[in-house]
Amino acid sequence: MMKLLAVDLDGTCLDHEDILRPSVLAALQKAADAGVTVAVSTGRNLLGIPAALRESGVVRWCITSNGAAIFDLEAGRAVEERSIPLETAAELLSRIRAMGFPTSVTVGKDVVDCDDAVYNIRHTFFHDYAESLFAPDLAAYVRARGEDPAKVHVLYLRKLDGTPVHAMLKEVPGITFTGHVKGHTEIVARGVDKGAALLRLCARLGIRPEEAAAIGDSENDLTMLRAASLSVAMGNAPGSIRRAARFTTSDCDHDGVPEAVQMLLNL
């Protein structure tokens, strides 16, 4: 029996136009009405989660920055944070900046961009980043703020090749990273991932992994899908993700999440 449902956002609850469809929110409400604890599990920061979802009352728990933090929306605070040490993050940000790659950093509830193009994309294409920030020198920003960052995000816009970034990251102790040299790279503290965070949330709530379900579509969802006994891959997920999941549903543009929720409730 499903007692906890963890859902990814991009490519899962959100369609390819970054929209949270009413049918998805209604499906999550249906799960909650059936007594299931619904949690968001995302690479985004807390304020990148659509306000309609954060304020719906359907979701209380949010796993953010690929597992670096767990927020309790009811309490209005993070109950757990596993961040990158400040000086490690600042040094990484300095080195990546010298390489010329657009970068963002997540600190607390905030996401901060250092590149005009990224900032403009975030505020025009994505609908949930009205509160994102901008700082031209992220290393200086995090040092001045004095908080350990949850995540560093490198984006390979303008056909940039991230191979040098990946080569550098392999030599840095205390971190782990996911992504592709032709797309983007997400850097978090070593041992941080969505699956580990999901298991810690289960332990906090007294829920066994066999009673947990997860729905996702991409590489950063892989550990979460493996951690949950009831795992569902979106139809838009690559083959490696679909093979790792127990079930596959429709894609994010064709009510994949409502279909998955109904199936999980019927098990």
Short mmCIF file of C-alpha atoms in Angstrom, two decimals:
data_model
loop_
_atom_site.label_atom_id
_atom_site.label_comp_id
_atom_site.label_asym_id
_atom_site.label_seq_id
_atom_site.Cartn_x
_atom_site.Cartn_y
_atom_site.Cartn_z
CA MET A 1 0.00 0.00 0.00
CA MET A 2 1.33 3.43 -0.96
CA LYS A 3 1.79 5.79 1.98
CA LEU A 4 4.17 8.35 0.44
CA LEU A 5 4.35 9.65 -3.13
CA ALA A 6 7.40 11.65 -4.26
CA VAL A 7 7.01 13.48 -7.56
CA ASP A 8 9.58 15.25 -9.71
CA LEU A 9 8.67 18.58 -11.31
CA ASP A 10 10.32 19.31 -14.68
CA GLY A 11 9.21 16.76 -17.26
CA THR A 12 6.92 15.11 -14.71
CA CYS A 13 4.42 17.36 -12.90
CA LEU A 14 5.27 20.22 -15.26
CA ASP A 15 4.74 19.81 -18.98
CA HIS A 16 7.21 20.86 -21.68
CA GLU A 17 5.91 24.44 -21.46
CA ASP A 18 6.67 24.54 -17.71
CA ILE A 19 2.98 24.46 -16.82
CA LEU A 20 1.41 22.68 -13.87
CA ARG A 21 -1.82 21.43 -15.40
CA PRO A 22 -5.01 21.38 -13.29
CA SER A 23 -5.34 17.65 -13.94
CA VAL A 24 -1.96 17.03 -12.29
CA LEU A 25 -2.83 19.05 -9.21
CA ALA A 26 -6.19 17.27 -9.01
CA ALA A 27 -4.44 13.88 -9.17
CA LEU A 28 -2.08 14.82 -6.34
CA GLN A 29 -5.07 16.04 -4.33
CA LYS A 30 -6.75 12.68 -4.96
CA ALA A 31 -3.71 10.88 -3.57
CA ALA A 32 -3.66 13.15 -0.52
CA ASP A 33 -7.40 12.59 0.04
CA ALA A 34 -6.67 8.85 0.03
CA GLY A 35 -4.27 9.34 2.94
CA VAL A 36 -1.04 9.44 0.94
CA THR A 37 1.69 11.90 1.94
CA VAL A 38 2.61 13.80 -1.23
CA ALA A 39 6.13 15.21 -1.49
CA VAL A 40 7.86 17.20 -4.23
CA SER A 41 11.37 16.03 -5.13
CA THR A 42 13.17 18.41 -7.47
CA GLY A 43 16.46 19.87 -8.56
CA ARG A 44 14.91 23.33 -8.15
CA ASN A 45 15.19 25.56 -5.11
CA LEU A 46 12.16 25.98 -2.87
CA LEU A 47 10.91 29.16 -4.56
CA GLY A 48 11.23 27.49 -7.97
CA ILE A 49 8.39 25.15 -7.00
CA PRO A 50 5.17 26.57 -8.48
CA ALA A 51 3.32 28.68 -5.95
CA ALA A 52 0.10 26.90 -6.95
CA LEU A 53 1.63 23.67 -5.65
CA ARG A 54 3.38 25.13 -2.59
CA GLU A 55 0.20 26.91 -1.50
CA SER A 56 -2.30 24.18 -2.41
CA GLY A 57 -2.18 22.37 0.91
CA VAL A 58 -1.59 19.13 -1.00
CA VAL A 59 2.17 19.12 -0.40
CA ARG A 60 3.87 19.54 2.96
CA TRP A 61 7.35 18.10 2.27
CA CYS A 62 9.71 19.34 -0.44
CA ILE A 63 13.02 17.70 -1.32
CA THR A 64 14.97 20.41 -3.14
CA SER A 65 18.31 20.85 -4.93
CA ASN A 66 18.45 17.13 -5.81
CA GLY A 67 18.24 16.08 -2.19
CA ALA A 68 20.40 18.75 -0.53
CA ALA A 69 17.49 20.03 1.59
CA ILE A 70 14.14 18.86 2.93
CA PHE A 71 11.64 21.63 3.63
CA ASP A 72 8.56 21.37 5.83
CA LEU A 73 6.12 23.86 4.31
CA GLU A 74 3.85 23.66 7.33
CA ALA A 75 6.69 24.69 9.65
CA GLY A 76 8.09 27.14 7.08
CA ARG A 77 11.67 25.91 7.38
CA ALA A 78 14.21 23.36 6.26
CA VAL A 79 14.34 20.34 8.57
CA GLU A 80 17.52 19.07 6.93
CA GLU A 81 20.31 20.60 4.82
CA ARG A 82 23.36 18.87 3.37
CA SER A 83 25.21 21.65 1.59
CA ILE A 84 28.52 22.18 -0.14
CA PRO A 85 31.06 23.78 2.24
CA LEU A 86 31.22 27.49 1.50
CA GLU A 87 34.90 27.66 0.56
CA THR A 88 34.63 24.57 -1.67
CA ALA A 89 31.65 26.15 -3.45
CA ALA A 90 33.35 29.55 -3.77
CA GLU A 91 36.47 27.98 -5.26
CA LEU A 92 34.35 25.97 -7.70
CA LEU A 93 32.43 29.08 -8.71
CA SER A 94 35.65 31.01 -9.29
CA ARG A 95 37.14 28.27 -11.45
CA ILE A 96 33.98 27.80 -13.50
CA ARG A 97 33.66 31.55 -13.98
CA ALA A 98 37.25 31.65 -15.30
CA MET A 99 36.25 28.98 -17.83
CA GLY A 100 33.44 31.23 -19.07
CA PHE A 101 30.44 29.01 -18.33
CA PRO A 102 27.04 30.41 -17.24
CA THR A 103 26.40 29.34 -13.66
CA SER A 104 23.76 29.52 -10.97
CA VAL A 105 23.95 28.78 -7.26
CA THR A 106 21.26 27.77 -4.79
CA VAL A 107 21.61 29.19 -1.28
CA GLY A 108 18.82 28.61 1.22
CA LYS A 109 15.52 29.22 -0.55
CA ASP A 110 17.13 31.33 -3.29
CA VAL A 111 18.61 30.69 -6.70
CA VAL A 112 21.14 33.23 -8.00
CA ASP A 113 22.31 33.62 -11.62
CA CYS A 114 25.50 35.29 -12.85
CA ASP A 115 24.67 35.29 -16.57
CA ASP A 116 22.20 37.68 -18.22
CA ALA A 117 21.02 35.07 -20.71
CA VAL A 118 20.26 32.50 -17.99
CA TYR A 119 18.51 35.11 -15.84
CA ASN A 120 16.39 36.24 -18.80
CA ILE A 121 15.50 32.67 -19.78
CA ARG A 122 14.51 31.93 -16.19
CA HIS A 123 12.23 34.97 -16.08
CA THR A 124 10.65 34.53 -19.52
CA PHE A 125 10.33 30.80 -20.20
CA PHE A 126 9.96 29.51 -16.64
CA HIS A 127 6.90 30.70 -14.78
CA ASP A 128 7.99 30.19 -11.18
CA TYR A 129 11.19 32.18 -10.74
CA ALA A 130 9.95 35.71 -10.13
CA GLU A 131 11.99 35.77 -6.93
CA SER A 132 15.30 34.60 -8.44
CA LEU A 133 18.34 36.82 -7.91
CA PHE A 134 21.31 38.05 -9.95
CA ALA A 135 24.97 38.51 -8.99
CA PRO A 136 27.79 38.90 -11.55
CA ASP A 137 30.36 37.22 -9.27
CA LEU A 138 28.84 34.21 -7.52
CA ALA A 139 31.98 33.35 -5.55
CA ALA A 140 31.96 36.82 -4.02
CA TYR A 141 28.20 36.56 -3.46
CA VAL A 142 28.33 33.31 -1.47
CA ARG A 143 31.29 34.51 0.59
CA ALA A 144 29.44 37.73 1.44
CA ARG A 145 26.24 35.84 2.26
CA GLY A 146 28.16 33.45 4.48
CA GLU A 147 25.98 30.37 3.93
CA ASP A 148 26.94 26.96 2.52
CA PRO A 149 25.29 26.60 -0.92
CA ALA A 150 23.00 23.65 -1.61
CA LYS A 151 23.82 23.37 -5.33
CA VAL A 152 25.95 24.79 -8.12
CA HIS A 153 24.38 24.57 -11.58
CA VAL A 154 26.46 24.97 -14.75
CA LEU A 155 24.64 25.51 -18.07
CA TYR A 156 26.21 24.94 -21.47
CA LEU A 157 24.43 27.59 -23.50
CA ARG A 158 25.61 28.83 -26.89
CA LYS A 159 26.78 25.29 -27.81
CA LEU A 160 29.44 25.33 -25.11
CA ASP A 161 31.09 21.99 -24.29
CA GLY A 162 31.19 21.13 -20.60
CA THR A 163 33.98 18.53 -20.88
CA PRO A 164 36.53 20.79 -19.12
CA VAL A 165 34.09 21.33 -16.25
CA HIS A 166 33.55 17.59 -15.78
CA ALA A 167 37.28 16.94 -15.90
CA MET A 168 37.84 19.55 -13.20
CA LEU A 169 34.99 18.31 -11.01
CA LYS A 170 36.38 14.77 -10.94
CA GLU A 171 39.37 16.12 -9.03
CA VAL A 172 37.38 18.01 -6.39
CA PRO A 173 36.81 16.13 -3.10
CA GLY A 174 33.55 16.26 -1.20
CA ILE A 175 31.17 16.79 -4.13
CA THR A 176 29.18 14.79 -6.62
CA PHE A 177 27.62 15.85 -9.91
CA THR A 178 25.13 14.76 -12.55
CA GLY A 179 24.40 16.00 -16.05
CA HIS A 180 25.80 15.96 -19.57
CA VAL A 181 28.59 18.00 -21.18
CA LYS A 182 26.19 19.09 -23.94
CA GLY A 183 23.42 20.18 -21.57
CA HIS A 184 24.05 21.14 -17.97
CA THR A 185 25.72 19.94 -14.77
CA GLU A 186 24.33 19.98 -11.24
CA ILE A 187 26.84 19.87 -8.38
CA VAL A 188 25.95 18.96 -4.80
CA ALA A 189 27.75 17.67 -1.72
CA ARG A 190 28.98 14.09 -1.84
CA GLY A 191 26.31 11.62 -0.70
CA VAL A 192 23.46 13.93 -1.71
CA ASP A 193 20.84 12.61 -4.12
CA LYS A 194 17.08 12.34 -4.34
CA GLY A 195 17.03 8.68 -3.34
CA ALA A 196 18.95 9.20 -0.11
CA ALA A 197 16.75 12.18 0.76
CA LEU A 198 13.60 10.16 0.06
CA LEU A 199 14.76 7.40 2.42
CA ARG A 200 15.54 9.95 5.14
CA LEU A 201 12.10 11.49 4.70
CA CYS A 202 10.53 8.04 4.97
CA ALA A 203 12.45 7.42 8.21
CA ARG A 204 11.34 10.80 9.58
CA LEU A 205 7.69 9.96 8.84
CA GLY A 206 7.85 6.32 9.94
CA ILE A 207 7.17 5.03 6.42
CA ARG A 208 8.91 1.96 5.04
CA PRO A 209 10.54 2.15 1.56
CA GLU A 210 8.13 -0.57 0.45
CA GLU A 211 5.32 1.90 1.12
CA ALA A 212 6.94 4.71 -0.92
CA ALA A 213 6.28 5.55 -4.56
CA ALA A 214 8.19 7.89 -6.87
CA ILE A 215 7.53 9.36 -10.30
CA GLY A 216 10.33 10.90 -12.40
CA ASP A 217 11.82 11.29 -15.84
CA SER A 218 15.53 12.10 -15.79
CA GLU A 219 18.99 11.17 -14.55
CA ASN A 220 18.67 12.98 -11.24
CA ASP A 221 15.52 10.92 -10.53
CA LEU A 222 17.31 7.58 -10.92
CA THR A 223 18.29 7.13 -7.26
CA MET A 224 14.77 8.10 -6.17
CA LEU A 225 13.21 5.54 -8.51
CA ARG A 226 15.55 2.89 -7.14
CA ALA A 227 14.84 3.83 -3.52
CA ALA A 228 11.05 3.61 -3.84
CA SER A 229 9.56 0.16 -4.22
CA LEU A 230 6.77 1.61 -6.38
CA SER A 231 8.63 3.49 -9.13
CA VAL A 232 7.10 5.07 -12.22
CA ALA A 233 8.98 6.58 -15.18
CA MET A 234 7.34 9.18 -17.38
CA GLY A 235 6.79 8.32 -21.04
CA ASN A 236 9.13 11.17 -21.98
CA ALA A 237 11.98 9.65 -19.92
CA PRO A 238 14.99 8.16 -21.74
CA GLY A 239 15.25 4.40 -21.98
CA SER A 240 17.73 4.08 -19.12
CA ILE A 241 15.25 5.71 -16.73
CA ARG A 242 12.29 3.70 -17.98
CA ARG A 243 14.25 0.48 -17.57
CA ALA A 244 15.07 1.39 -13.96
CA ALA A 245 11.42 1.93 -13.03
CA ARG A 246 8.83 -0.68 -12.21
CA PHE A 247 6.16 1.01 -14.31
CA THR A 248 5.98 3.51 -17.19
CA THR A 249 3.20 6.04 -17.69
CA SER A 250 2.27 8.53 -20.41
CA ASP A 251 4.42 11.61 -21.03
CA CYS A 252 4.20 14.93 -19.21
CA ASP A 253 2.12 16.52 -21.99
CA HIS A 254 -0.52 13.77 -21.87
CA ASP A 255 -1.49 13.36 -18.21
CA GLY A 256 1.25 10.93 -17.27
CA VAL A 257 1.09 11.86 -13.58
CA PRO A 258 -2.72 11.48 -13.25
CA GLU A 259 -2.44 8.12 -15.01
CA ALA A 260 0.36 7.02 -12.67
CA VAL A 261 -1.44 8.20 -9.52
CA GLN A 262 -4.56 6.27 -10.44
CA MET A 263 -2.53 3.13 -11.13
CA LEU A 264 -0.66 3.42 -7.81
CA LEU A 265 -3.87 3.95 -5.86
CA ASN A 266 -5.33 0.81 -7.44
CA LEU A 267 -2.42 -1.44 -6.46
#
